[in-house]
Short mmCIF file of C-alpha atoms and ligand atoms in Angstrom, two decimals:
data_model
loop_
_atom_site.label_atom_id
_atom_site.label_comp_id
_atom_site.label_asym_id
_atom_site.label_seq_id
_atom_site.Cartn_x
_atom_site.Cartn_y
_atom_site.Cartn_z
CA MET A 1 -5.61 2.86 27.27
CA ASP A 2 -8.40 3.60 29.31
CA PHE A 3 -11.94 4.44 28.15
CA HIS A 4 -14.80 5.94 30.26
CA VAL A 5 -17.98 6.47 28.86
CA MET A 6 -20.66 9.02 30.48
CA THR A 7 -23.84 7.36 30.15
CA LEU A 8 -27.12 7.18 31.74
CA PHE A 9 -27.27 3.56 30.63
CA PRO A 10 -23.77 2.15 32.27
CA GLU A 11 -24.79 -1.63 32.48
CA MET A 12 -25.65 -1.33 28.22
CA ILE A 13 -22.04 -0.66 27.97
CA THR A 14 -20.51 -2.87 30.21
CA ALA A 15 -22.61 -6.07 29.63
CA GLY A 16 -21.83 -5.47 25.51
CA LEU A 17 -18.14 -4.85 26.08
CA HIS A 18 -16.82 -7.26 28.21
CA THR A 19 -16.67 -10.32 25.70
CA SER A 20 -14.99 -11.98 23.54
CA ILE A 21 -11.26 -10.04 22.18
CA LEU A 22 -12.43 -7.15 24.62
CA GLY A 23 -13.22 -8.81 27.78
CA ARG A 24 -10.09 -10.70 27.29
CA ALA A 25 -8.03 -7.65 26.65
CA MET A 26 -9.61 -5.64 29.75
CA ASP A 27 -8.89 -9.06 31.86
CA ALA A 28 -5.22 -9.15 30.40
CA GLY A 29 -5.21 -5.67 31.62
CA ILE A 30 -4.13 -3.82 28.04
CA ILE A 31 -7.45 -1.78 28.11
CA SER A 32 -10.27 -0.69 30.52
CA LEU A 33 -13.56 0.27 30.75
CA ASN A 34 -14.80 3.11 32.85
CA ALA A 35 -18.85 3.33 32.37
CA VAL A 36 -20.42 6.43 34.74
CA ASN A 37 -23.95 6.82 35.20
CA ILE A 38 -24.18 10.67 34.27
CA ARG A 39 -27.56 10.48 36.81
CA ASP A 40 -25.09 10.43 39.55
CA TYR A 41 -24.31 13.70 39.25
CA SER A 42 -27.93 14.88 39.02
CA GLU A 43 -28.44 17.45 42.13
CA ASP A 44 -32.15 17.40 41.35
CA LYS A 45 -34.21 15.57 44.10
CA HIS A 46 -35.46 13.51 41.27
CA ARG A 47 -32.22 12.83 39.80
CA HIS A 48 -33.10 14.33 36.47
CA VAL A 49 -30.97 15.10 34.08
CA ASP A 50 -32.91 16.67 31.44
CA ASP A 51 -35.07 19.49 30.80
CA TYR A 52 -37.29 21.45 28.16
CA PRO A 53 -35.78 22.76 24.96
CA TYR A 54 -35.51 26.62 24.96
CA GLY A 55 -37.48 27.83 21.97
CA GLY A 56 -39.75 25.28 22.41
CA GLY A 57 -40.23 21.38 20.16
CA ALA A 58 -40.16 18.08 20.88
CA GLY A 59 -38.42 15.73 23.17
CA MET A 60 -35.91 16.90 26.44
CA VAL A 61 -32.27 17.84 26.20
CA MET A 62 -29.95 16.60 28.38
CA SER A 63 -28.69 19.28 31.02
CA ALA A 64 -25.01 20.67 30.98
CA GLU A 65 -24.45 20.47 34.90
CA PRO A 66 -24.75 16.73 35.63
CA ILE A 67 -22.39 16.08 32.65
CA SER A 68 -19.92 18.61 33.64
CA LYS A 69 -19.75 17.48 36.91
CA CYS A 70 -19.21 13.75 36.09
CA TYR A 71 -16.98 15.08 33.43
CA GLU A 72 -14.70 16.86 36.22
CA ASP A 73 -14.95 13.89 38.41
CA ILE A 74 -13.45 11.54 35.97
CA VAL A 75 -11.00 14.20 35.26
CA LEU A 76 -9.97 14.39 38.91
CA LYS A 77 -9.89 10.77 39.85
CA ARG A 78 -8.32 8.76 36.59
CA MET A 79 -6.68 10.86 34.34
CA LYS A 80 -3.11 11.26 34.25
CA ARG A 81 -3.35 14.17 31.48
CA SER A 82 -5.50 17.29 32.52
CA ARG A 83 -7.24 17.62 29.12
CA PRO A 84 -8.22 14.18 27.45
CA ARG A 85 -10.00 14.04 24.32
CA VAL A 86 -13.36 13.96 24.94
CA ILE A 87 -15.78 12.08 22.03
CA TYR A 88 -19.21 13.39 21.61
CA LEU A 89 -21.38 10.88 20.02
CA THR A 90 -23.38 12.54 17.36
CA PRO A 91 -25.01 12.08 13.84
CA GLN A 92 -24.18 15.71 13.54
CA GLY A 93 -20.25 14.45 13.74
CA ARG A 94 -17.39 13.22 11.33
CA VAL A 95 -17.69 10.30 10.28
CA PHE A 96 -15.85 7.42 11.40
CA ASN A 97 -13.46 5.42 10.00
CA GLN A 98 -10.97 3.19 10.51
CA GLU A 99 -8.26 6.05 9.94
CA MET A 100 -9.91 7.48 12.90
CA ALA A 101 -9.58 4.25 14.68
CA LYS A 102 -6.08 4.33 14.46
CA GLU A 103 -5.47 7.48 15.70
CA PHE A 104 -8.01 7.19 18.62
CA ALA A 105 -5.73 4.19 19.50
CA GLN A 106 -2.92 6.53 20.34
CA GLU A 107 -4.50 8.36 23.05
CA GLU A 108 -3.92 7.02 26.91
CA ASP A 109 -7.81 8.20 27.70
CA LEU A 110 -10.96 8.76 25.83
CA ILE A 111 -13.55 10.12 27.26
CA PHE A 112 -17.33 9.51 25.66
CA LEU A 113 -20.00 11.30 25.96
CA CYS A 114 -23.37 9.72 25.03
CA GLY A 115 -26.19 11.94 24.18
CA HIS A 116 -29.93 10.60 24.60
CA TYR A 117 -33.33 12.28 24.09
CA GLU A 118 -32.97 15.28 21.69
CA GLY A 119 -29.45 15.67 22.19
CA VAL A 120 -27.06 17.75 24.79
CA ASP A 121 -27.43 21.39 26.08
CA GLU A 122 -24.67 22.73 23.62
CA ARG A 123 -22.72 24.94 26.24
CA VAL A 124 -21.60 21.83 27.86
CA LEU A 125 -20.41 20.53 24.68
CA ASP A 126 -18.53 23.54 23.93
CA GLU A 127 -16.69 23.23 27.16
CA ILE A 128 -15.44 19.93 27.39
CA VAL A 129 -16.01 18.35 23.64
CA THR A 130 -12.42 18.03 21.79
CA ASP A 131 -13.78 15.62 18.66
CA ARG A 132 -17.84 14.86 17.70
CA VAL A 133 -17.84 11.67 15.93
CA SER A 134 -20.88 9.91 14.14
CA ILE A 135 -21.21 6.66 13.17
CA GLY A 136 -23.15 6.88 10.14
CA ASP A 137 -25.99 8.86 8.31
CA TYR A 138 -28.96 8.04 10.57
CA VAL A 139 -30.43 8.61 14.08
CA LEU A 140 -29.93 6.08 17.17
CA SER A 141 -31.51 6.58 20.21
CA GLY A 142 -28.83 7.29 22.05
CA GLY A 143 -24.86 7.14 21.87
CA GLU A 144 -24.42 3.93 23.32
CA LEU A 145 -24.31 1.90 20.71
CA ALA A 146 -22.39 4.46 19.08
CA SER A 147 -19.72 4.32 21.74
CA MET A 148 -19.45 0.67 21.85
CA VAL A 149 -18.95 0.40 18.28
CA MET A 150 -15.89 2.99 18.41
CA ILE A 151 -14.37 1.80 21.44
CA ASP A 152 -14.52 -2.05 19.65
CA ALA A 153 -12.93 -0.66 16.27
CA ILE A 154 -10.28 1.68 18.49
CA SER A 155 -9.82 -1.27 21.06
CA ARG A 156 -8.51 -3.55 17.84
CA MET A 157 -5.93 -1.19 17.36
CA VAL A 158 -4.34 -1.25 20.83
CA PRO A 159 -1.16 -3.03 20.29
CA GLY A 160 -1.59 -6.45 22.49
CA VAL A 161 -5.34 -6.36 21.81
CA LEU A 162 -5.64 -9.04 18.63
CA THR A 163 -2.96 -12.00 18.57
CA ASN A 164 -0.98 -12.56 15.98
CA GLU A 165 -3.30 -14.50 14.26
CA GLU A 166 -6.30 -12.74 14.50
CA SER A 167 -3.81 -9.44 13.39
CA GLY A 168 -5.44 -6.40 11.97
CA SER A 169 -3.19 -5.97 9.20
CA THR A 170 -5.07 -7.86 6.08
CA GLU A 171 -8.38 -6.67 7.64
CA SER A 172 -10.46 -4.95 5.46
CA PHE A 173 -9.36 -1.16 4.80
CA GLU A 174 -6.00 -1.68 5.40
CA GLY A 175 -4.20 0.20 2.27
CA ASN A 176 -8.13 0.95 1.26
CA LEU A 177 -9.19 -2.39 0.20
CA LEU A 178 -12.15 -4.60 1.46
CA GLU A 179 -10.99 -8.30 2.52
CA TYR A 180 -10.54 -11.26 0.36
CA PRO A 181 -13.32 -13.82 0.81
CA GLN A 182 -13.14 -16.26 3.61
CA TYR A 183 -13.28 -20.30 3.42
CA THR A 184 -13.37 -23.00 6.17
CA ARG A 185 -14.05 -26.76 6.16
CA PRO A 186 -15.79 -28.82 4.47
CA GLU A 187 -14.17 -28.50 1.12
CA VAL A 188 -17.86 -28.97 -0.36
CA TRP A 189 -20.33 -27.73 1.27
CA HIS A 190 -24.30 -27.00 -0.42
CA ASP A 191 -22.17 -28.42 -3.54
CA ARG A 192 -20.26 -25.19 -3.62
CA LYS A 193 -16.37 -25.99 -3.80
CA VAL A 194 -13.49 -23.85 -2.05
CA PRO A 195 -11.67 -22.03 -4.58
CA GLU A 196 -8.91 -24.72 -6.25
CA VAL A 197 -6.38 -21.74 -5.24
CA LEU A 198 -7.08 -22.57 -1.67
CA LEU A 199 -6.14 -26.09 -1.36
CA SER A 200 -2.72 -25.87 -3.39
CA GLY A 201 -0.54 -24.82 -1.17
CA HIS A 202 1.37 -22.42 -3.30
CA HIS A 203 1.38 -19.11 -0.80
CA ALA A 204 2.58 -16.86 -3.53
CA LYS A 205 -0.56 -18.08 -5.67
CA ILE A 206 -2.61 -17.57 -3.00
CA GLU A 207 -1.42 -14.23 -1.50
CA GLU A 208 -2.05 -13.15 -5.60
CA TRP A 209 -5.75 -14.85 -5.88
CA ARG A 210 -6.42 -12.55 -2.45
CA ARG A 211 -5.40 -9.62 -3.58
CA GLN A 212 -6.86 -9.83 -6.79
CA GLN A 213 -9.95 -11.10 -5.19
CA SER A 214 -9.58 -7.94 -2.98
CA ILE A 215 -9.41 -5.62 -5.74
CA LEU A 216 -12.55 -7.24 -7.60
CA ARG A 217 -14.66 -6.54 -3.97
CA THR A 218 -13.55 -3.13 -3.41
CA HIS A 219 -14.31 -1.95 -6.84
CA GLN A 220 -17.68 -3.92 -6.73
CA VAL A 221 -18.89 -2.42 -3.83
CA ARG A 222 -16.39 0.59 -3.06
CA PRO A 223 -15.00 1.83 -5.90
CA GLU A 224 -14.12 5.53 -4.51
CA LEU A 225 -11.03 3.36 -1.87
CA LEU A 226 -9.55 2.25 -5.05
CA GLU A 227 -8.39 5.83 -5.80
CA GLY A 228 -6.21 5.12 -2.60
CA ALA A 229 -5.23 1.69 -2.88
CA GLU A 230 -1.27 0.82 -3.30
CA LEU A 231 -1.37 -1.58 -6.20
CA SER A 232 1.72 -3.46 -7.97
CA LYS A 233 2.35 -3.07 -11.69
CA LYS A 234 0.53 -6.71 -12.03
CA GLU A 235 -2.52 -5.63 -9.97
CA LYS A 236 -2.96 -2.22 -11.88
CA LYS A 237 -3.00 -4.67 -15.01
CA PHE A 238 -5.67 -7.11 -13.79
CA TYR A 239 -7.67 -3.65 -12.56
CA ARG A 240 -7.57 -2.31 -16.36
CA GLU A 241 -8.45 -5.67 -18.09
CA LEU A 242 -11.36 -6.14 -15.05
CA LEU A 243 -12.31 -2.32 -16.05
CA GLU A 244 -11.97 -3.64 -19.96
CA LYS A 245 -14.05 -6.67 -19.66
CA GLU A 246 -16.40 -4.66 -17.77
CA GLN A 247 -16.76 -2.20 -20.11
CA GLU A 248 -17.07 -5.04 -23.34
CA MET A 249 -20.07 -6.36 -21.05
CA ILE A 250 -21.89 -3.13 -20.81
CA GLU A 251 -21.33 -2.45 -24.52
CA LYS A 252 -22.28 -5.85 -25.67
CA ASN A 253 -25.31 -5.53 -23.36
CA ALA A 254 -26.34 -2.14 -25.26
CA SER A 255 -25.79 -3.58 -28.48
CA GLU A 256 -28.45 -6.58 -27.83
CA GLU A 257 -30.59 -4.12 -26.66
CA ASN A 258 -31.01 -2.43 -29.57
N1 SAM B 1 -31.67 15.63 17.70
C1 SAM B 1 -30.12 15.04 17.56
C2 SAM B 1 -30.23 15.65 15.99
O1 SAM B 1 -30.98 15.72 14.94
O2 SAM B 1 -29.09 15.69 15.57
C3 SAM B 1 -30.36 13.30 17.56
C4 SAM B 1 -30.56 12.96 18.91
S1 SAM B 1 -30.61 11.29 19.30
C5 SAM B 1 -32.39 10.69 18.83
C6 SAM B 1 -29.93 10.96 20.79
C7 SAM B 1 -28.41 10.70 20.97
O3 SAM B 1 -28.16 9.88 20.06
C8 SAM B 1 -27.50 11.77 20.50
O4 SAM B 1 -27.46 12.94 21.42
C9 SAM B 1 -26.19 11.36 19.95
O5 SAM B 1 -25.28 11.02 20.99
C10 SAM B 1 -26.82 10.01 19.75
N2 SAM B 1 -26.62 9.27 18.18
C11 SAM B 1 -28.04 9.38 17.35
N3 SAM B 1 -26.88 8.99 16.08
C12 SAM B 1 -25.87 9.00 15.88
C13 SAM B 1 -25.07 8.36 15.04
N4 SAM B 1 -25.31 8.27 13.92
N5 SAM B 1 -23.81 8.42 15.11
C14 SAM B 1 -23.54 8.57 16.85
N6 SAM B 1 -24.44 9.33 17.68
C15 SAM B 1 -25.54 8.98 17.60
#
């Protein structure tokens, strides 16, 4: 899979992503990263890529023309298909999640457009962008970090990027559950002992404990996810009992307060 990033800071993208699992996947040719400097497409003698906003107001706006030229160049030089998906990183977009990572991982090419300053001239967005995506409800200074977050998450869903041991199939959000707690050596650390079941060597019991911990953790932190989780009969019973115990505690605390 080929990632193309239109940015004013290509070195930030390359330095940030060519490490660890993604760096290995790039070296193996499973994914590629092409960070392109939008400034190289400015025809202004000072290489300006932004201008004042029509109608006044704070800040500067990225101009349409250098972005459009940069896009055309990427498509002409690199693309196997004529109309690739182009993702504009913006706080005004659909909020990125694991399902979207899996969906984008099906593409052969993805182009990311990183905004800066107050944003980008709407006309070029209307012309080239297919998806507007946010990484969360907060405002960043630029789309670079957001595109890096997305490329990392998408790459993990590309076959061959993760080894068997690193497999994403048991990770958080799989089956709408958060992952169970993990432990490694030593067995006792700061007087805290690894849960006994994990030392038992009993695979079925370990699996049952891990599923229960996932349910518990998801319920505590992201209860809305559990609505879409596929639970076995036994797990549903565990969850029902968990809710009942919680209700009992609430009632007990309320009666103690009165
Ligand atoms: N004026 C814009 C607004 O209020 O919607 C915010 C512009 S922001 C300072 C500059 C750039 O950072 C945006 O064009 C976008 O590319 C990127 N950005 C900021 N927050 C983001 C977020 N939550 N998700 C994705 N990209 C973001």
